Short mmCIF file of C-alpha atoms and ligand atoms in Angstrom, two decimals:
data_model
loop_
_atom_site.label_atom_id
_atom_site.label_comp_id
_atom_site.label_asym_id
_atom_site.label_seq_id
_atom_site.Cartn_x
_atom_site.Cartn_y
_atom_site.Cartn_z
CA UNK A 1 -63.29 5.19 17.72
CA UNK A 2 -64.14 2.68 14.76
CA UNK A 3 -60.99 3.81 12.56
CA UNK A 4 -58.68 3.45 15.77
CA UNK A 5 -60.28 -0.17 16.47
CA UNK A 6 -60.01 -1.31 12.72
CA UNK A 7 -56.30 -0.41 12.51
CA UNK A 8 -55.45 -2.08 15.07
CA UNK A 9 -57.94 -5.37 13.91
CA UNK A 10 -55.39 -4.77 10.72
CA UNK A 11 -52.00 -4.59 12.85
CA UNK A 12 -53.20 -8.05 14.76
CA UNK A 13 -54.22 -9.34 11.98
CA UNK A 14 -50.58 -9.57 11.38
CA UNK A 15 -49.57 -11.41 13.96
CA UNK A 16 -52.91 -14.23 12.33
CA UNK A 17 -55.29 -12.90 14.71
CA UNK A 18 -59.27 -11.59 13.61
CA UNK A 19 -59.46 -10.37 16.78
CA UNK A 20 -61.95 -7.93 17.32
CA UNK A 21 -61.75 -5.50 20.62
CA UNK A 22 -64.30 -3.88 21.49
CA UNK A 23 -64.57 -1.06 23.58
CA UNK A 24 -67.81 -0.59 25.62
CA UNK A 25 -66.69 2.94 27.07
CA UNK A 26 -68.75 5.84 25.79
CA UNK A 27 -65.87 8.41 26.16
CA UNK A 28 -63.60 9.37 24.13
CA UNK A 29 -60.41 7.60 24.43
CA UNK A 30 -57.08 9.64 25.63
CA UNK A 31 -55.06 10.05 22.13
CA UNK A 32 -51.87 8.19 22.26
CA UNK A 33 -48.85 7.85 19.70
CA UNK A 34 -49.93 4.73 17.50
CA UNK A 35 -47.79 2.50 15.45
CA UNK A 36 -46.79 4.31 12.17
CA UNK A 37 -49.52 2.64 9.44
CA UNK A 38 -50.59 -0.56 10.73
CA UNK A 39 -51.60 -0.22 6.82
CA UNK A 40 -48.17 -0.18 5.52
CA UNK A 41 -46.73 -2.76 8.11
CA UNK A 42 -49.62 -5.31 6.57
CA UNK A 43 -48.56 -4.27 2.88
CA UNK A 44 -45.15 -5.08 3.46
CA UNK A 45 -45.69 -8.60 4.88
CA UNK A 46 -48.49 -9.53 2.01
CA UNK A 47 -46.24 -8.10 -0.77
CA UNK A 48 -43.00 -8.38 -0.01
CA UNK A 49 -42.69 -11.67 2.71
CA UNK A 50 -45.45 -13.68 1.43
CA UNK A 51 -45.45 -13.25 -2.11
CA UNK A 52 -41.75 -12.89 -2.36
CA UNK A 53 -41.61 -16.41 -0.22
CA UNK A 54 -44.38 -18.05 -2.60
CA UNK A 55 -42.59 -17.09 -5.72
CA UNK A 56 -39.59 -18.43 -4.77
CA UNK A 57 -41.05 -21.82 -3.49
CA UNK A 58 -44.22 -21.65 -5.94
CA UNK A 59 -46.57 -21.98 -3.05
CA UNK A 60 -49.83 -19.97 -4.58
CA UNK A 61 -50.55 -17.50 -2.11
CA UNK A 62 -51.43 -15.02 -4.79
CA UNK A 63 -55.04 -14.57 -3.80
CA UNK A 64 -53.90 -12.75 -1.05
CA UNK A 65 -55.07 -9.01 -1.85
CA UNK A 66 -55.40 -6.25 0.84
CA UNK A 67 -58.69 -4.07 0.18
CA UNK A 68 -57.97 -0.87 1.29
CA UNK A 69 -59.89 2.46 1.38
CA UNK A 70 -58.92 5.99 1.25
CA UNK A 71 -58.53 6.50 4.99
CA UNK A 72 -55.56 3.73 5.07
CA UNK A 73 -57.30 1.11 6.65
CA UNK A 74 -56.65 -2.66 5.45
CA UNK A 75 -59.01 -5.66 5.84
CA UNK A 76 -58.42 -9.23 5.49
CA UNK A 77 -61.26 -11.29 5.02
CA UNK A 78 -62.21 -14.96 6.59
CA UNK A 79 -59.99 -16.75 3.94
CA UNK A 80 -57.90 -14.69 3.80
CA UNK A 81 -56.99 -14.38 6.97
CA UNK A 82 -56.99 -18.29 7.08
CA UNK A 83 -54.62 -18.47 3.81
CA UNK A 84 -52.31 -16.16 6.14
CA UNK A 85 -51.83 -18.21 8.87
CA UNK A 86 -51.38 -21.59 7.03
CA UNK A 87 -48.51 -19.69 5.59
CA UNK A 88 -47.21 -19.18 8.93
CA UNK A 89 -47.52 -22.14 10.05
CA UNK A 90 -46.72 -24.02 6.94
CA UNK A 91 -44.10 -22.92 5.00
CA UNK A 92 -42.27 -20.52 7.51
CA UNK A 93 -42.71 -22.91 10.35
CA UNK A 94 -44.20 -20.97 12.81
CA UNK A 95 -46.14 -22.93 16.05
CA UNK A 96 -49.72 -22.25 16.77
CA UNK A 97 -48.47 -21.43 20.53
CA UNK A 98 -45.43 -18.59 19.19
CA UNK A 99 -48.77 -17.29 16.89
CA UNK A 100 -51.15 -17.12 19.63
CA UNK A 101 -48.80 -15.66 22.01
CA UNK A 102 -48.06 -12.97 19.67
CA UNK A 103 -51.27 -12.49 18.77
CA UNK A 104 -52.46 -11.95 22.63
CA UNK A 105 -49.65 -9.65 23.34
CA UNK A 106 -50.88 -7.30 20.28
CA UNK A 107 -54.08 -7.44 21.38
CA UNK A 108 -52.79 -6.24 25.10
CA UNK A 109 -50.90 -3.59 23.84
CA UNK A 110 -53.16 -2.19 21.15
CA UNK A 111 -55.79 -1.36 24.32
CA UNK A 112 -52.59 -0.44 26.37
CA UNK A 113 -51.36 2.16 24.13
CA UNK A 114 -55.18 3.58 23.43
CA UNK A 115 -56.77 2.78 27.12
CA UNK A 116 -55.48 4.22 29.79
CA UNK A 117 -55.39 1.35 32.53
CA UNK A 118 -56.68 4.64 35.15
CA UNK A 119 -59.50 5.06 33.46
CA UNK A 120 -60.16 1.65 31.65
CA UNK A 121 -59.03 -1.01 34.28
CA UNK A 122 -61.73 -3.57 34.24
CA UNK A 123 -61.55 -5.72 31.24
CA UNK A 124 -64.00 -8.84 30.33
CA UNK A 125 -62.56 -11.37 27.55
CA UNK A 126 -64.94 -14.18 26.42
CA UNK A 127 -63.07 -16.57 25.05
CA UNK A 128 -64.11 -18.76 22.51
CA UNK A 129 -63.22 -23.18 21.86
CA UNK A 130 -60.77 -23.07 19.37
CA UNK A 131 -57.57 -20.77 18.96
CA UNK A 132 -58.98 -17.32 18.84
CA UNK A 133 -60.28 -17.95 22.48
CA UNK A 134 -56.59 -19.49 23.02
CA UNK A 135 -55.44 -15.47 21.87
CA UNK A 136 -57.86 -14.23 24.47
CA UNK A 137 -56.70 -15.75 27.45
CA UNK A 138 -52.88 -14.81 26.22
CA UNK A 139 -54.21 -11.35 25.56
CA UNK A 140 -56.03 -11.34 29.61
CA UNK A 141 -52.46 -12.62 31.41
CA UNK A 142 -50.60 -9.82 29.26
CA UNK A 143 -53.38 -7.18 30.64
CA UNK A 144 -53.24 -8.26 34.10
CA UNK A 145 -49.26 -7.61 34.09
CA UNK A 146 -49.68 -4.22 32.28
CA UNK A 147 -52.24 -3.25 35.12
CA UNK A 148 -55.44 -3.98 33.90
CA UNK A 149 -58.10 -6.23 36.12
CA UNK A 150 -59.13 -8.68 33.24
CA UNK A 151 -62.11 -11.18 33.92
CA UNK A 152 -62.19 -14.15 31.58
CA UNK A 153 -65.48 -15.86 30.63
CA UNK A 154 -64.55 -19.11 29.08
CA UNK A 155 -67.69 -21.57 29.03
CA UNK A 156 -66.74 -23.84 26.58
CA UNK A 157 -63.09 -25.09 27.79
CA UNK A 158 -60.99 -27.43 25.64
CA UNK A 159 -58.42 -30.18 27.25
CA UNK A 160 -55.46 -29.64 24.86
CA UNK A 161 -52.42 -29.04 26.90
CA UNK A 162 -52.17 -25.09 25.33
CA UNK A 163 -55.60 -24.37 27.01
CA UNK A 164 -54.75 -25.68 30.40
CA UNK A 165 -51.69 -24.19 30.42
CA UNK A 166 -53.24 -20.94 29.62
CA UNK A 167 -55.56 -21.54 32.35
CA UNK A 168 -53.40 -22.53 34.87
CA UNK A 169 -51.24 -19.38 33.93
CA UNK A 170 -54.11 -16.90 34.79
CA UNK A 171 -55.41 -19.08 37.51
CA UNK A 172 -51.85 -18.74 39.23
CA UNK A 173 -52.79 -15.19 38.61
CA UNK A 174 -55.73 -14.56 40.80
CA UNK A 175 -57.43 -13.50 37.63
CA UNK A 176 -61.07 -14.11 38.09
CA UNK A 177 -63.48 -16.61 35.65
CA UNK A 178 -66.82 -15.71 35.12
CA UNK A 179 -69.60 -17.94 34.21
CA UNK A 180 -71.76 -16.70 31.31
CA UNK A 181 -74.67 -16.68 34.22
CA UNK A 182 -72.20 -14.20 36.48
CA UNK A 183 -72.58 -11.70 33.55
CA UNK A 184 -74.62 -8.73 33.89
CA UNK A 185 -77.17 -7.90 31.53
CA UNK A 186 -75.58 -4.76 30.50
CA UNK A 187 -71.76 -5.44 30.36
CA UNK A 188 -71.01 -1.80 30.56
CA UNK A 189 -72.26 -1.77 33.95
CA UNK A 190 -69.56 -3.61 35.11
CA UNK A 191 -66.63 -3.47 32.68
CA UNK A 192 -64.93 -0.73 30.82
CA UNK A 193 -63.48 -2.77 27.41
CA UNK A 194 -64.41 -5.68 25.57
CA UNK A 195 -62.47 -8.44 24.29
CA UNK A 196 -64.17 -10.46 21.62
CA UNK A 197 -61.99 -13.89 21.42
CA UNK A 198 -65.14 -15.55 20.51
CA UNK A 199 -64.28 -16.99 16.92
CA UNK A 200 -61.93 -16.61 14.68
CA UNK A 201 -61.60 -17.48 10.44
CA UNK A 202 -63.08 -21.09 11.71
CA UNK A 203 -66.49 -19.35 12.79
CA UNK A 204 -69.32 -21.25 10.80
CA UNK A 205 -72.55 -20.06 10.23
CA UNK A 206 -74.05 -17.29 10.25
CA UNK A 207 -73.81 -13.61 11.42
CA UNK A 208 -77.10 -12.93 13.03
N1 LIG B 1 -52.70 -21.33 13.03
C1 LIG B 1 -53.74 -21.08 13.73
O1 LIG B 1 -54.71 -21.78 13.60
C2 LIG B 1 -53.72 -19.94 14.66
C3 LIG B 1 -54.84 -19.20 14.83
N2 LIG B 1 -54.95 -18.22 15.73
C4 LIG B 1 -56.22 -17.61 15.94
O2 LIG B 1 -57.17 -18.60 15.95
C5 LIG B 1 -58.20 -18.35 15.02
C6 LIG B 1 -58.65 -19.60 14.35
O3 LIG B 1 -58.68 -20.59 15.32
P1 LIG B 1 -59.50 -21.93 15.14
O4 LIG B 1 -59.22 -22.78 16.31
O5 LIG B 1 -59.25 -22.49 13.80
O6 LIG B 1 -61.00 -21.47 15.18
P2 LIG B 1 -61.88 -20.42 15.93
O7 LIG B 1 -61.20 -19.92 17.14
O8 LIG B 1 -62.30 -19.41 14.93
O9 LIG B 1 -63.14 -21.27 16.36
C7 LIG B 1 -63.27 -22.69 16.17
C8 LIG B 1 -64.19 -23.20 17.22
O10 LIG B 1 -65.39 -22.47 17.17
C9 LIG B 1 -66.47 -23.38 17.04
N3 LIG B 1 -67.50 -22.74 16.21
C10 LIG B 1 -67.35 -22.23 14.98
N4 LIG B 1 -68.50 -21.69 14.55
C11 LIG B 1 -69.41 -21.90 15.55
C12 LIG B 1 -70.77 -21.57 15.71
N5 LIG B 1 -71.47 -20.95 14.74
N6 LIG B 1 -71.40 -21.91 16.85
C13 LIG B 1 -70.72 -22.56 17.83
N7 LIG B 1 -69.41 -22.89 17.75
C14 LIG B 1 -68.77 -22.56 16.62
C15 LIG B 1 -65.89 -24.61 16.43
O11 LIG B 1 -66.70 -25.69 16.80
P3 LIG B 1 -66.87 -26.96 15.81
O12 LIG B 1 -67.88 -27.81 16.46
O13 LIG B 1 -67.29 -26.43 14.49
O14 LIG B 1 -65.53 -27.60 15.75
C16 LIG B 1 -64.51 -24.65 17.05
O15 LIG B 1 -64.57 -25.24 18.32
C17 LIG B 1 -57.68 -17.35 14.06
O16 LIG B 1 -58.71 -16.53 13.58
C18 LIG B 1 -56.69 -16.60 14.92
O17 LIG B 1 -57.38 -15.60 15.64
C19 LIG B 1 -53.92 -17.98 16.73
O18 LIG B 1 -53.47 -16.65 16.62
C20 LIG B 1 -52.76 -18.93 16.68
C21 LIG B 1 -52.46 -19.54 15.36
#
């Protein structure tokens, strides 16, 4: 399950994502047709897009490196992923909302194309204050019209007119918020995936 998960961390990644999902199910997910090499979509864009774009324009995005291991899978790290989307947003003039909405809608249909929505209908996404929690409730309408029941546990709301848009949009929805004290304990009890839109490359601190 952890190689499936961290190609498809890679493939959002591409769309300026660190989205992590996480699946809570114990079983063995139903095998289902992935994209062909997340890895080699996320070369192409670092090597040939980015780097062809910066050294036309001289913008220094040559610290840009994909690690990769054996078994094809790519990581980006914090900065990384950070240098990535200023890119985006910078130089090829790309708006936080087109980003996030993309980056939502690859997080719906990685779990769509792995998850059966039969067997792995109830969904929880806790989104976070700042724009990775913005991908999460993107990523819980786009789940609710592919079939899934998504829950949304959003404590820490933001006024910005994306965020209450978002809201409004899953509100009109019927899609259910959950305080953090509605939660159970054990999350598996009562949900069959994850989604982690806690923090993105702006998470401070530490990893405890
Ligand atoms: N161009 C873009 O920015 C896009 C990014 N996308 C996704 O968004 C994240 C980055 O989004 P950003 O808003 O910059 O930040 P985060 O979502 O990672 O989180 C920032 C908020 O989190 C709070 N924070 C950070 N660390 C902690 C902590 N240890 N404890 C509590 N709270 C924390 C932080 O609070 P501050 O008080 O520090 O301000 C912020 O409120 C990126 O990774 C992408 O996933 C979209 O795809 C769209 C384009």
């Amino acid at each position: 399950m952890v190689p499936l998960l961290t190609k498809y961390k890679a493939m959002i990644l591409t769309h300026s994502s660190s989205f992590i999902t996480h699946i809570l199910s114990t079983s063995t997910p139903a095998s289902s047709p992935l994209h062909p090499s997340p890895k080699g979509f996320i070369d192409s864009i670092l090597r040939h897009k980015f780097r062809g774009y910066c050294s036309n324009r001289g913008v220094m995005a040559s610290s840009i490196k994909v690690v990769q291991n054996p078994d094809t899978i790519s990581y980006l790290n914090q900065r990384q992923a950070a240098e990535v989307d200023e890119i985006l947003m910078g130089p090829l003039g790309f708006s936080v909302d087109q980003l996030m909405e993309l980056a939502g809608l690859s997080v719906a249909t990685a779990i769509a194309e792995v998850y059966n929505v039969k067997d792995y209908n109830r969904v929880l996404t806790i989104c976070g204050p700042g724009n990775n929690g913005g991908d999460g409730l993107v990523a819980a309408r786009h789940l609710y019209h592919f079939g899934y029941k998504p829950f949304v546990c959003y404590p820490k709301r933001t006024a910005k007119p994306l965020y209450t848009g978002l809201v409004t949009q899953l509100e009109s929805l019927g899609i259910p918020f959950l305080s953090v004290d509605d939660l159970p304990i054990n999350l598996s009890e009562d949900f069959n995936i994850l989604v982690d839109a806690m923090f993105g490359f702006s998470f401070h601190g530490k990893y405890f």
